[in-house]
C-alpha cells in the first residue's frame, strides 16, 4: 500500500466521521435515541482513530538514529494497535453500557424524523468514505480476496479504514432497525437492543484489528512470494551457488530486513566473494524494492554439517 493511498482514505474517512458525529449528536439531542448517542460516540471514536493513523504515519517518517538504527517504521503498527483499543473501549463498551441502560429504562423516541434523517445522511457519507477506501485498496489488493488482503497487508492504514467503514455501515443499519422497530411498536426497548448490537459489532471489529496489528508489532516476515523472489535473486549460479538459510522481517510496511547465509565455492577469493555479495544485494533490491536492510553471510555449504545441525528446510526461509 502506498502511503499516499492510505492517507487519502484516512482523510476521506476523517472528514465524513466529523460531519456524521455532529449530525448524530444533534439527532440525539432532539430525539433521545440511545442508538443515536451510541452512533455519535462511535463516530467520535472513529475520528480519533483516523487522527491516530495520521500521527503514526507522520512519526514513522523520522530518520534512523543511534537509539533506533532501523528507523521508526513500526510507529504505524503501534498507532494502529491503539486504534483497536479506542474502538473497543470508547466505541464498543460505551455502546453496550448505553444499550443496557436503555433496556432497563426505556422511553419513546421523540421527533423520529431527526434520527431517521441523520441515519440516511450518515449512510451516504460512510458509503462515500468506504468507496474511497475500496478504490485505494484495489491498487494493491491484486487477486486476493478482501479477507486475504486484510490478513496479509503489511501497511495497517487501509485495512483499519476498511473495517471501520464497513462496521460503521453495519452499525448504521442496526441503528436504523432499532429506531424503526421502536417507532413501529412504540417501545423504546428496541432502540436499546439496536445499541447493544452496535456495541457487540464494534468489539468484534476491535478484536480483529488487535489480532492483526499485534502480529505486525511482534514482527512478520515477507510474504512467501516475496521471499521466493529474494532467494532467486541471491543465487547467481556462479559465485553464489545457493541459500543455506534466510530470515526476513518487516521493519515497517515498506521496509524489509533480509538476512541470509549464502553458499559460495571453497576456492573463491575474498575479493570475488565480496563482489558477488554486492551484486546479490543489487539483485535483491531490484526484485523486491522494499528490501532496505540486507545482511549476507558467505559460507561453504556442507551437506554433512547441514545434516548434523538444524535442518534449513524446517526453518522459516530455509532452503
CSV table of C-alpha atoms in Angstrom, one decimal:
chain,number,residue,atom,x,y,z
A,1,UNK,CA,0.0,0.0,0.0
A,2,UNK,CA,1.3,3.4,-0.9
A,3,UNK,CA,1.5,5.9,1.9
A,4,UNK,CA,-0.4,8.4,-0.3
A,5,UNK,CA,-3.2,6.0,-0.9
A,6,UNK,CA,-3.6,5.3,2.8
A,7,UNK,CA,-3.5,9.0,3.6
A,8,UNK,CA,-6.2,9.8,1.1
A,9,UNK,CA,-8.5,7.1,2.5
A,10,UNK,CA,-7.9,8.3,6.1
A,11,UNK,CA,-8.6,11.9,5.3
A,12,UNK,CA,-11.8,11.0,3.5
A,13,UNK,CA,-12.9,8.9,6.5
A,14,UNK,CA,-12.0,11.6,9.0
A,15,UNK,CA,-13.9,14.3,7.1
A,16,UNK,CA,-17.0,12.0,6.9
A,17,UNK,CA,-16.9,11.0,10.5
A,18,UNK,CA,-16.6,14.5,11.9
A,19,UNK,CA,-19.7,15.6,9.9
A,20,UNK,CA,-21.6,12.5,10.9
A,21,UNK,CA,-20.7,12.8,14.6
A,22,UNK,CA,-22.1,16.3,14.7
A,23,UNK,CA,-25.3,15.3,13.0
A,24,UNK,CA,-25.8,12.2,15.2
A,25,UNK,CA,-25.4,14.3,18.4
A,26,UNK,CA,-27.9,16.8,17.2
A,27,UNK,CA,-30.3,13.9,16.4
A,28,UNK,CA,-29.8,12.5,19.9
A,29,UNK,CA,-30.5,15.9,21.5
A,30,UNK,CA,-33.9,16.2,19.7
A,31,UNK,CA,-35.0,12.5,19.8
A,32,UNK,CA,-33.4,11.0,22.9
A,33,UNK,CA,-32.4,7.9,20.9
A,34,UNK,CA,-29.7,5.8,22.6
A,35,UNK,CA,-28.8,4.4,19.2
A,36,UNK,CA,-28.0,7.9,18.1
A,37,UNK,CA,-25.9,8.6,21.1
A,38,UNK,CA,-24.0,5.3,20.7
A,39,UNK,CA,-23.5,6.0,17.0
A,40,UNK,CA,-22.4,9.6,17.8
A,41,UNK,CA,-19.7,8.2,20.2
A,42,UNK,CA,-18.8,5.6,17.6
A,43,UNK,CA,-18.2,8.4,15.0
A,44,UNK,CA,-16.1,10.4,17.5
A,45,UNK,CA,-14.0,7.3,18.2
A,46,UNK,CA,-13.6,6.7,14.5
A,47,UNK,CA,-12.5,10.3,14.0
A,48,UNK,CA,-9.9,9.9,16.8
A,49,UNK,CA,-8.7,6.7,15.3
A,50,UNK,CA,-8.1,8.3,11.9
A,51,UNK,CA,-6.2,11.1,13.7
A,52,UNK,CA,-4.1,8.4,15.4
A,53,UNK,CA,-3.3,6.8,12.0
A,54,UNK,CA,-2.2,10.2,10.6
A,55,UNK,CA,0.0,10.8,13.6
A,56,UNK,CA,1.5,7.3,13.3
A,57,UNK,CA,2.2,7.8,9.6
A,58,UNK,CA,3.9,11.2,10.3
A,59,UNK,CA,6.1,9.8,13.2
A,60,UNK,CA,7.1,6.8,11.1
A,61,UNK,CA,8.9,9.0,8.6
A,62,UNK,CA,11.6,10.1,11.1
A,63,UNK,CA,15.1,9.2,10.2
A,64,UNK,CA,17.0,6.4,11.9
A,65,UNK,CA,19.4,7.4,14.7
A,66,UNK,CA,21.7,5.7,17.2
A,67,UNK,CA,18.9,4.8,19.5
A,68,UNK,CA,16.7,3.4,16.7
A,69,UNK,CA,19.2,2.3,14.0
A,70,UNK,CA,16.4,0.7,11.9
A,71,UNK,CA,14.2,3.7,11.9
A,72,UNK,CA,10.7,4.3,13.2
A,73,UNK,CA,8.6,2.4,10.6
A,74,UNK,CA,6.8,0.4,13.2
A,75,UNK,CA,5.3,3.5,14.7
A,76,UNK,CA,2.5,2.9,12.2
A,77,UNK,CA,1.8,-0.5,13.8
A,78,UNK,CA,1.8,1.0,17.3
A,79,UNK,CA,-0.8,3.6,16.4
A,80,UNK,CA,-2.9,1.1,14.5
A,81,UNK,CA,-3.0,-1.1,17.7
A,82,UNK,CA,-4.1,2.0,19.7
A,83,UNK,CA,-7.0,2.3,17.2
A,84,UNK,CA,-8.2,-1.1,18.2
A,85,UNK,CA,-8.1,-0.2,21.9
A,86,UNK,CA,-10.0,3.1,21.3
A,87,UNK,CA,-12.6,1.3,19.2
A,88,UNK,CA,-13.0,-1.4,21.9
A,89,UNK,CA,-13.2,0.9,24.9
A,90,UNK,CA,-14.7,4.1,23.7
A,91,UNK,CA,-16.9,2.7,21.0
A,92,UNK,CA,-17.9,-0.8,21.9
A,93,UNK,CA,-18.0,-0.7,25.7
A,94,UNK,CA,-19.9,2.6,25.8
A,95,UNK,CA,-22.5,1.3,23.3
A,96,UNK,CA,-23.0,-1.8,25.5
A,97,UNK,CA,-23.5,0.3,28.6
A,98,UNK,CA,-25.9,2.7,26.9
A,99,UNK,CA,-27.9,-0.1,25.4
A,100,UNK,CA,-28.2,-1.8,28.8
A,101,UNK,CA,-29.4,1.4,30.4
A,102,UNK,CA,-31.9,2.0,27.6
A,103,UNK,CA,-33.4,-1.5,28.0
A,104,UNK,CA,-33.6,-1.0,31.8
A,105,UNK,CA,-35.2,2.4,31.4
A,106,UNK,CA,-36.9,2.5,28.0
A,107,UNK,CA,-38.5,5.7,26.7
A,108,UNK,CA,-40.2,6.6,23.4
A,109,UNK,CA,-38.2,8.3,20.7
A,110,UNK,CA,-39.2,11.9,20.1
A,111,UNK,CA,-39.1,13.7,16.8
A,112,UNK,CA,-38.5,10.5,14.8
A,113,UNK,CA,-37.5,12.4,11.7
A,114,UNK,CA,-34.3,13.6,13.2
A,115,UNK,CA,-32.7,10.1,13.8
A,116,UNK,CA,-34.0,8.8,10.5
A,117,UNK,CA,-32.8,11.7,8.5
A,118,UNK,CA,-29.4,11.7,10.2
A,119,UNK,CA,-29.0,8.0,9.6
A,120,UNK,CA,-29.8,8.4,6.0
A,121,UNK,CA,-27.2,11.1,5.7
A,122,UNK,CA,-24.7,9.1,7.6
A,123,UNK,CA,-25.2,6.0,5.3
A,124,UNK,CA,-24.5,8.2,2.3
A,125,UNK,CA,-21.4,9.8,3.8
A,126,UNK,CA,-20.0,6.5,5.2
A,127,UNK,CA,-20.7,4.8,1.9
A,128,UNK,CA,-18.6,7.5,0.1
A,129,UNK,CA,-15.7,7.0,2.5
A,130,UNK,CA,-16.0,3.2,2.2
A,131,UNK,CA,-15.9,3.6,-1.6
A,132,UNK,CA,-12.7,5.6,-1.4
A,133,UNK,CA,-11.1,3.0,0.8
A,134,UNK,CA,-12.1,0.2,-1.6
A,135,UNK,CA,-10.7,2.2,-4.6
A,136,UNK,CA,-7.4,2.8,-2.9
A,137,UNK,CA,-7.1,-0.8,-1.6
A,138,UNK,CA,-7.7,-2.2,-5.1
A,139,UNK,CA,-4.4,-0.6,-6.2
A,140,UNK,CA,-2.5,-3.2,-4.1
A,141,UNK,CA,-5.0,-5.9,-3.4
A,142,UNK,CA,-4.4,-7.7,-6.7
A,143,UNK,CA,-6.2,-11.1,-7.0
A,144,UNK,CA,-6.5,-11.6,-3.2
A,145,UNK,CA,-9.9,-11.7,-1.5
A,146,UNK,CA,-10.8,-8.9,0.9
A,147,UNK,CA,-10.2,-11.2,3.9
A,148,UNK,CA,-6.8,-12.2,2.5
A,149,UNK,CA,-6.0,-8.6,1.9
A,150,UNK,CA,-6.7,-7.6,5.4
A,151,UNK,CA,-4.8,-10.5,6.8
A,152,UNK,CA,-1.8,-10.1,4.5
A,153,UNK,CA,-1.4,-6.3,4.4
A,154,UNK,CA,1.8,-5.1,6.0
A,155,UNK,CA,0.6,-1.4,5.9
A,156,UNK,CA,-2.2,-1.1,8.6
A,157,UNK,CA,-4.0,2.0,7.4
A,158,UNK,CA,-6.2,0.7,4.7
A,159,UNK,CA,-7.3,-2.4,6.5
A,160,UNK,CA,-8.2,-0.3,9.5
A,161,UNK,CA,-10.2,2.2,7.5
A,162,UNK,CA,-11.9,-0.6,5.6
A,163,UNK,CA,-13.0,-2.4,8.7
A,164,UNK,CA,-14.1,0.9,10.4
A,165,UNK,CA,-16.2,2.0,7.5
A,166,UNK,CA,-17.7,-1.5,7.0
A,167,UNK,CA,-18.5,-1.6,10.7
A,168,UNK,CA,-19.9,1.9,10.6
A,169,UNK,CA,-22.3,0.9,7.7
A,170,UNK,CA,-23.5,-2.2,9.5
A,171,UNK,CA,-23.9,-0.1,12.7
A,172,UNK,CA,-26.0,2.4,10.9
A,173,UNK,CA,-28.2,-0.3,9.6
A,174,UNK,CA,-28.6,-1.7,13.1
A,175,UNK,CA,-29.4,1.8,14.5
A,176,UNK,CA,-31.9,2.3,11.8
A,177,UNK,CA,-33.5,-1.0,12.5
A,178,UNK,CA,-33.6,-0.3,16.3
A,179,UNK,CA,-35.2,3.2,15.7
A,180,UNK,CA,-37.6,1.8,13.2
A,181,UNK,CA,-38.9,-1.0,15.3
A,182,UNK,CA,-39.1,1.3,18.3
A,183,UNK,CA,-41.3,3.7,16.3
A,184,UNK,CA,-43.4,0.9,14.9
A,185,UNK,CA,-44.0,-0.8,18.3
A,186,UNK,CA,-43.9,2.4,20.4
A,187,UNK,CA,-41.4,0.5,22.6
A,188,UNK,CA,-38.1,2.1,23.4
A,189,UNK,CA,-36.5,-1.2,24.4
A,190,UNK,CA,-35.8,-2.0,20.7
A,191,UNK,CA,-33.7,1.2,20.5
A,192,UNK,CA,-31.6,-0.3,23.3
A,193,UNK,CA,-31.4,-3.7,21.6
A,194,UNK,CA,-30.0,-1.9,18.5
A,195,UNK,CA,-27.5,-0.1,20.6
A,196,UNK,CA,-26.3,-3.5,22.2
A,197,UNK,CA,-25.9,-4.9,18.7
A,198,UNK,CA,-23.8,-1.9,17.7
A,199,UNK,CA,-21.6,-2.4,20.8
A,200,UNK,CA,-21.1,-6.1,20.1
A,201,UNK,CA,-20.2,-5.3,16.4
A,202,UNK,CA,-17.6,-2.7,17.4
A,203,UNK,CA,-16.0,-5.0,19.9
A,204,UNK,CA,-15.7,-7.8,17.3
A,205,UNK,CA,-14.1,-5.4,14.8
A,206,UNK,CA,-11.7,-4.1,17.5
A,207,UNK,CA,-10.6,-7.7,18.4
A,208,UNK,CA,-9.9,-8.5,14.7
A,209,UNK,CA,-7.8,-5.3,14.4
A,210,UNK,CA,-6.0,-6.0,17.6
A,211,UNK,CA,-5.1,-9.5,16.5
A,212,UNK,CA,-3.8,-8.4,13.1
A,213,UNK,CA,-1.8,-5.4,14.4
A,214,UNK,CA,-0.4,-7.5,17.3
A,215,UNK,CA,1.1,-9.8,14.7
A,216,UNK,CA,2.7,-6.9,12.9
A,217,UNK,CA,4.1,-5.5,16.1
A,218,UNK,CA,5.7,-8.8,17.1
A,219,UNK,CA,7.3,-8.9,13.6
A,220,UNK,CA,6.2,-10.5,10.4
A,221,UNK,CA,8.4,-11.8,7.6
A,222,UNK,CA,8.0,-11.2,3.9
A,223,UNK,CA,5.1,-13.0,2.1
A,224,UNK,CA,6.2,-16.4,0.7
A,225,UNK,CA,6.1,-15.0,-2.9
A,226,UNK,CA,8.4,-12.1,-1.9
A,227,UNK,CA,10.8,-14.5,0.0
A,228,UNK,CA,10.9,-16.7,-3.1
A,229,UNK,CA,11.8,-13.8,-5.3
A,230,UNK,CA,14.6,-12.7,-2.9
A,231,UNK,CA,16.0,-16.3,-2.8
A,232,UNK,CA,16.1,-16.5,-6.6
A,233,UNK,CA,17.7,-13.1,-6.8
A,234,UNK,CA,20.5,-14.1,-4.4
A,235,UNK,CA,21.7,-17.1,-6.4
A,236,UNK,CA,23.7,-16.3,-9.5
A,237,UNK,CA,24.8,-19.9,-10.1
A,238,UNK,CA,28.4,-18.8,-10.3
A,239,UNK,CA,29.9,-17.5,-7.1
A,240,UNK,CA,26.7,-17.7,-5.0
A,241,UNK,CA,25.5,-21.3,-5.5
A,242,UNK,CA,22.7,-21.4,-3.0
A,243,UNK,CA,20.9,-20.1,0.1
A,244,UNK,CA,21.7,-22.1,3.2
A,245,UNK,CA,19.1,-20.3,5.2
A,246,UNK,CA,17.4,-16.9,5.2
A,247,UNK,CA,15.3,-14.7,7.5
A,248,UNK,CA,13.2,-11.7,6.6
A,249,UNK,CA,11.5,-9.2,8.9
A,250,UNK,CA,9.3,-6.1,8.2
A,251,UNK,CA,10.8,-3.1,10.0
A,252,UNK,CA,7.8,-1.1,8.7
A,253,UNK,CA,5.2,-1.5,5.9
A,254,UNK,CA,7.7,-0.5,3.2
A,255,UNK,CA,10.9,-1.6,4.9
A,256,UNK,CA,12.2,-5.2,4.8
A,257,UNK,CA,15.2,-6.6,6.5
A,258,UNK,CA,16.9,-9.6,4.8
A,259,UNK,CA,19.5,-11.7,6.5
A,260,UNK,CA,20.8,-14.8,4.7
A,261,UNK,CA,23.7,-17.3,4.9
A,262,UNK,CA,24.7,-17.9,1.3
A,263,UNK,CA,26.8,-20.8,-0.1
A,264,UNK,CA,30.0,-19.9,-2.1
A,265,UNK,CA,32.6,-22.0,-3.7
A,266,UNK,CA,35.5,-23.0,-1.5
A,267,UNK,CA,38.2,-21.8,-3.9
A,268,UNK,CA,36.8,-18.3,-4.5
A,269,UNK,CA,38.9,-15.4,-3.3
A,270,UNK,CA,37.7,-12.8,-0.7
A,271,UNK,CA,37.5,-10.2,-3.5
A,272,UNK,CA,35.3,-12.5,-5.6
A,273,UNK,CA,33.0,-13.2,-2.7
A,274,UNK,CA,32.7,-9.5,-1.8
A,275,UNK,CA,31.8,-8.6,-5.4
A,276,UNK,CA,29.3,-11.4,-5.5
A,277,UNK,CA,27.7,-10.2,-2.3
A,278,UNK,CA,27.4,-6.6,-3.7
A,279,UNK,CA,25.9,-8.0,-6.9
A,280,UNK,CA,23.4,-10.1,-4.9
A,281,UNK,CA,22.3,-7.1,-2.9
A,282,UNK,CA,21.6,-5.2,-6.0
A,283,UNK,CA,19.6,-8.1,-7.5
A,284,UNK,CA,17.6,-8.4,-4.2
A,285,UNK,CA,16.7,-4.7,-4.3
A,286,UNK,CA,15.7,-4.9,-7.9
A,287,UNK,CA,13.5,-8.0,-7.3
A,288,UNK,CA,12.0,-6.7,-4.0
A,289,UNK,CA,12.4,-2.8,-3.7
A,290,UNK,CA,11.2,-2.9,-0.1
A,291,UNK,CA,14.4,-4.7,0.9
A,292,UNK,CA,16.2,-1.8,2.6
A,293,UNK,CA,18.5,-3.6,5.1
A,294,UNK,CA,20.4,-6.6,3.7
A,295,UNK,CA,23.0,-8.8,5.5
A,296,UNK,CA,24.5,-11.6,3.5
A,297,UNK,CA,27.0,-14.0,5.3
A,298,UNK,CA,29.1,-16.2,3.0
A,299,UNK,CA,29.8,-19.8,4.0
A,300,UNK,CA,30.9,-23.1,2.4
A,301,UNK,CA,27.9,-25.3,2.2
A,302,UNK,CA,28.4,-28.8,3.7
A,303,UNK,CA,25.8,-31.5,3.4
A,304,UNK,CA,27.3,-33.2,6.4
A,305,UNK,CA,27.1,-30.1,8.5
A,306,UNK,CA,23.6,-29.4,7.4
A,307,UNK,CA,22.6,-32.9,8.3
A,308,UNK,CA,24.2,-32.7,11.7
A,309,UNK,CA,22.7,-29.3,12.6
A,310,UNK,CA,19.3,-27.7,12.3
A,311,UNK,CA,17.6,-28.6,9.1
A,312,UNK,CA,17.3,-25.4,6.9
A,313,UNK,CA,14.2,-26.9,5.2
A,314,UNK,CA,12.4,-27.0,8.5
A,315,UNK,CA,13.2,-23.4,9.4
A,316,UNK,CA,11.4,-20.3,8.0
A,317,UNK,CA,13.1,-19.2,4.9
A,318,UNK,CA,15.4,-22.2,4.9
A,319,UNK,CA,16.4,-24.0,1.8
